[in-house]
Coordinates of C-alpha atoms and ligand atoms in Angstrom, one line a residue:
X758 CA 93.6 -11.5 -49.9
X759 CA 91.2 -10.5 -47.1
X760 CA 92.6 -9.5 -44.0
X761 CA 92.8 -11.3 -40.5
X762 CA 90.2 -8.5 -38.5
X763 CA 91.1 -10.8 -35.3
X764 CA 94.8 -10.3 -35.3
X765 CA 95.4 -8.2 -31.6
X766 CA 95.9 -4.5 -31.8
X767 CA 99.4 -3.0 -30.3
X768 CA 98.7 -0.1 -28.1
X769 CA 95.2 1.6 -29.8
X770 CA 94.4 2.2 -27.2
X771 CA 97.0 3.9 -25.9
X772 CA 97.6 6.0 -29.5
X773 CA 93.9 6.9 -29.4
X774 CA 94.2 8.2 -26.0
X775 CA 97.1 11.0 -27.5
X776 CA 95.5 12.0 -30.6
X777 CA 92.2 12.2 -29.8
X778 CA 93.2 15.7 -27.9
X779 CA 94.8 16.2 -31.2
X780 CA 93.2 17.6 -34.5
X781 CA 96.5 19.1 -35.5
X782 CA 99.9 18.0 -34.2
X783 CA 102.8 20.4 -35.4
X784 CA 105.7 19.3 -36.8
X785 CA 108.7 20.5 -34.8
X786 CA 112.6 20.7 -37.1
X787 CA 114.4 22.5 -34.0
X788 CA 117.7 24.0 -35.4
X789 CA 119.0 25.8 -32.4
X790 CA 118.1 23.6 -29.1
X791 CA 117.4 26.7 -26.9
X792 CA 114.2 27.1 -29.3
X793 CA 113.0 23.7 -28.3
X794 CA 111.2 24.9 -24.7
X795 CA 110.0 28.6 -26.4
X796 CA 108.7 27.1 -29.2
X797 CA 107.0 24.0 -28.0
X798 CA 105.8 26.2 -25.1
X799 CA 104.1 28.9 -27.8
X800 CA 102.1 25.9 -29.4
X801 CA 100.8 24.3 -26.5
X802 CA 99.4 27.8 -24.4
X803 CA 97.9 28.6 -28.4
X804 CA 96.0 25.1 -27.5
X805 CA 98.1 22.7 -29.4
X806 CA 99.4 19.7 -26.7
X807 CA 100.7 17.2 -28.7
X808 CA 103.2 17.9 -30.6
X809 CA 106.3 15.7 -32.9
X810 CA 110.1 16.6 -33.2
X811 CA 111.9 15.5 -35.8
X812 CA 115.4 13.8 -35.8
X813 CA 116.3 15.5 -38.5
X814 CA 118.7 17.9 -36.6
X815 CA 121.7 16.7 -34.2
X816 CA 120.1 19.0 -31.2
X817 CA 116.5 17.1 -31.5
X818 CA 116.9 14.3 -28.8
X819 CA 118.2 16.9 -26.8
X820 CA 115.4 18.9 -27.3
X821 CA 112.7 16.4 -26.4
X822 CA 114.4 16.1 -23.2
X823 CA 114.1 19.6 -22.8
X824 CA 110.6 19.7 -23.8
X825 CA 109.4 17.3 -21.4
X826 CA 110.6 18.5 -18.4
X827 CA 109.5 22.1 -19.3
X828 CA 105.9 20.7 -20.0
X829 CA 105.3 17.6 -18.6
X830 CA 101.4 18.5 -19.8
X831 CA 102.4 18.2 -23.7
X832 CA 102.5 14.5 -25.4
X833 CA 105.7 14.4 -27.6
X834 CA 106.5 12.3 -30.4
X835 CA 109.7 11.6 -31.7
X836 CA 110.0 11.8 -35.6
X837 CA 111.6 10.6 -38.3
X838 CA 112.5 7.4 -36.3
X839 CA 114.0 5.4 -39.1
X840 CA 115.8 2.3 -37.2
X841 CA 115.2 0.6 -34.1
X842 CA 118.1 1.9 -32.4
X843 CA 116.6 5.7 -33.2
X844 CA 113.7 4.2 -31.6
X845 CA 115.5 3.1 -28.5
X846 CA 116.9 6.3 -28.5
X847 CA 113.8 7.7 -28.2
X848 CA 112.5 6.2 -25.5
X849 CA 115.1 7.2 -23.6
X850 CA 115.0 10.5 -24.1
X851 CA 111.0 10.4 -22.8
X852 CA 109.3 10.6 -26.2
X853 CA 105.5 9.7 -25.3
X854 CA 105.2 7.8 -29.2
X855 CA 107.4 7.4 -31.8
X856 CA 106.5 8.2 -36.2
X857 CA 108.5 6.9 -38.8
X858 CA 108.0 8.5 -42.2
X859 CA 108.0 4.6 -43.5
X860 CA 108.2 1.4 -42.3
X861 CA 110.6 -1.7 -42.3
X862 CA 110.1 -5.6 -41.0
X863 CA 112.2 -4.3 -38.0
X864 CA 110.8 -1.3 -36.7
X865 CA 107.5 -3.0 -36.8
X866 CA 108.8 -5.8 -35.0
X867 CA 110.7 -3.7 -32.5
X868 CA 107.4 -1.6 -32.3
X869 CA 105.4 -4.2 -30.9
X870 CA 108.0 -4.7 -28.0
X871 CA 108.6 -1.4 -27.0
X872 CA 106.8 0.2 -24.0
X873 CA 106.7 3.7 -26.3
X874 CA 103.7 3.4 -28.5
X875 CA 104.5 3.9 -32.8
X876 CA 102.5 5.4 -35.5
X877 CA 104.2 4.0 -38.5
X878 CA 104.3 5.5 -41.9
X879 CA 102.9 4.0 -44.5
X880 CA 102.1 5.4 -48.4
X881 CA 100.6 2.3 -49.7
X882 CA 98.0 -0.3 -49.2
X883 CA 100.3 -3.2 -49.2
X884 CA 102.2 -1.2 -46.1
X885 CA 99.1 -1.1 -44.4
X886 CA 98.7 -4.6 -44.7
X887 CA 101.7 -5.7 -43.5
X888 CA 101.5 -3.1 -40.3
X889 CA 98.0 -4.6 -39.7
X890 CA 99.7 -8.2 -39.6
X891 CA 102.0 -7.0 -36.6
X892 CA 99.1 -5.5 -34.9
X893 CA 99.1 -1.4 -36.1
X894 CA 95.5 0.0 -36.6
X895 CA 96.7 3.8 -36.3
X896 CA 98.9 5.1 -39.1
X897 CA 100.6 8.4 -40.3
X898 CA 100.2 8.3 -43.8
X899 CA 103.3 10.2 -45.3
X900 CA 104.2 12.1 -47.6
X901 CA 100.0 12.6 -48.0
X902 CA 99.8 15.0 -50.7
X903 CA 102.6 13.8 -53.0
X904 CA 101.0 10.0 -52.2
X905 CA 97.4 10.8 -53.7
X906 CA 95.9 12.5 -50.5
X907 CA 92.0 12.9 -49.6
X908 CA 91.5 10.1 -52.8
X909 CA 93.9 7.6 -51.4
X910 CA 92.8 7.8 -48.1
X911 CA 88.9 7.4 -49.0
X912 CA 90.2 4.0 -51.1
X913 CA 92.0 3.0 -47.9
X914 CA 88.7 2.5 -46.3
X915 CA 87.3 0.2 -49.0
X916 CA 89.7 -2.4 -48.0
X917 CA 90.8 -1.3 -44.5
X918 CA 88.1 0.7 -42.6
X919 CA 89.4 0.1 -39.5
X920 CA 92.6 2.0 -39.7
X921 CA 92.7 5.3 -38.7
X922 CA 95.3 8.0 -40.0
X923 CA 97.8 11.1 -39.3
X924 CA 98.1 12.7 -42.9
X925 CA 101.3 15.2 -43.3
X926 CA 103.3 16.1 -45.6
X927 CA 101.9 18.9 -47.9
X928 CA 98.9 19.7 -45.2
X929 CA 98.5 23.3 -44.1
X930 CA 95.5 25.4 -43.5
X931 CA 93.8 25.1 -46.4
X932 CA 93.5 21.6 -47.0
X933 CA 93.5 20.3 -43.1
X934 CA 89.8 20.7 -43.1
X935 CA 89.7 17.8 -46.2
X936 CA 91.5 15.4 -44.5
X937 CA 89.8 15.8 -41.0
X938 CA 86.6 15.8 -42.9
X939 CA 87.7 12.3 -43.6
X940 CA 85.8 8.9 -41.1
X941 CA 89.2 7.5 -41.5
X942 CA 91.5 10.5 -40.2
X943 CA 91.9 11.1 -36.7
X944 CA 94.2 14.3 -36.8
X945 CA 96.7 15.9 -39.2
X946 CA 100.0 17.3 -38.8
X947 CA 102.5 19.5 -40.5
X948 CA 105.2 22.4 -40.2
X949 CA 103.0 24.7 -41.5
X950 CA 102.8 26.0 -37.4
X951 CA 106.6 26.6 -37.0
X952 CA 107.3 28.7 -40.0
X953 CA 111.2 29.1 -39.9
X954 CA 110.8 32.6 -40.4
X955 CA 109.1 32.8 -37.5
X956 CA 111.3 30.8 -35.2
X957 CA 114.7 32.2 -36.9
X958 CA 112.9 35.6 -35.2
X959 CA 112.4 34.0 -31.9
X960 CA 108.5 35.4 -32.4
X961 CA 106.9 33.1 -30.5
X962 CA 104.1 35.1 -29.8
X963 CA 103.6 34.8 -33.5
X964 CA 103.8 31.3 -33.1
X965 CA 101.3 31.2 -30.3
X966 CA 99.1 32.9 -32.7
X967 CA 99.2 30.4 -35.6
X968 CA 98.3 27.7 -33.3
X969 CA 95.6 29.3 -31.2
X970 CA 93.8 29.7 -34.7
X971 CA 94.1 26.5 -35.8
X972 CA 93.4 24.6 -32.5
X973 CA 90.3 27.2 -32.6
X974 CA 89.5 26.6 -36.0
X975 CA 89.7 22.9 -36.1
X976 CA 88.5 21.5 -32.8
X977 CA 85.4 19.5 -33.2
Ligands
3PG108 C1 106.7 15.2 -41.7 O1 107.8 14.7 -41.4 O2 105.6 14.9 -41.3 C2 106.7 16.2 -42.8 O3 108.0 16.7 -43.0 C3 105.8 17.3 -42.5 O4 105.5 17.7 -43.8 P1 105.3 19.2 -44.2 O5 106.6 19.9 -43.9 O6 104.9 19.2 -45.6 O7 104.2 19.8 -43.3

């Protein structure tokens, strides 16, 4: 089956337009919500703005709230978004786009409607092809390491060039520059920036650190 190239696009634009300040976007699993503001505040001053929390933790909503009124500046996603009513629940709390670590008929459907822009996970071709049927172009592709990695991504663009790609899941600093190396990647993400060690110390000039090397080290 060849693919319908014409089909519209939902929101590109509007996704290229937040990752595109973005080689790496840190992946946020805020246990205590008075890290939330500390923590997202030591990533973006090291030079990392966009950032995704996860709701995998019953304070994360909470946080994003508190994230973007501390720094209107930063672009938040919310994470982890596996329903459309987690979705809806993100928009209301002022996430700026929304990542799934998979995809379902619904959330791509509910996707298309919503005014917050998604970046839905997919692991396989055949998810690909069914995001590009509602539209999607811009993808995270999760979990990337366990899921074949730099390979699978460079057969992605044999039958897909056109989509573009958020690897994480098993990405840190020493296989980042791989993926970004990549036509078909526009930025990667990971939790390699908010080691729990770290936050658990409340050493967010540590954290500042991490990030100011690796928005250093990887800006193009
Ligand atoms: C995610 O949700 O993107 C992943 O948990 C991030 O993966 P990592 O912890 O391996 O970086």
């Amino acid at each position: 089956m060849s693919i319908d190239k014409q089909l519209p696009s939902t929101r590109t634009t509007e996704l290229d337009s937040i990752t595109l300040k973005a080689e790496v976007i840190p992946v946020l699993v805020i246990q205590r919500v008075e890290d939330a503001v500390p923590l997202a505040t030591a990533l973006v001053e090291g030079g990392l703005t966009v950032l995704e929390v996860t709701l995998r933790t019953d304070c994360a909503l909470e946080a994003v709230r508190r994230i973007k009124a501390a720094l209107p500046q930063a672009s938040i996603g919310v994470g982890t978004v596996l329903t459309p009513a987690q979705y809806r629940q993100a928009e209301q709390a002022g996430a700026d786009f929304v990542v799934t670590p998979g995809t379902t008929e619904a959330l791509y459907r509910y996707g298309v409607t919503s005014p917050v822009p998604m970046l839905p996970g997919v692991a396989t071709v055949s998810e690909l092809m069914t995001g590009w049927q509602y539209g999607y172009r811009r993808f995270k592709f999760f979990p990337a390491e366990a899921s074949g990695g730099v390979k699978a991504l460079k057969a992605f663009a044999g039958p897909i060039p056109e989509a573009r790609f958020c690897p994480t899941g098993g990405i840190n600093l020493d296989n980042a520059e791989d993926y970004l190396a990549l036509k078909n990647v526009m930025s990667v993400g990971g939790s390699w920036l908010t080691p729990n060690s770290l936050v658990e110390a409340e050493d967010w000039h540590g954290i500042r650190q991490l990030a100011r090397e690796a928005a250093q080290h990887f800006h193009h």
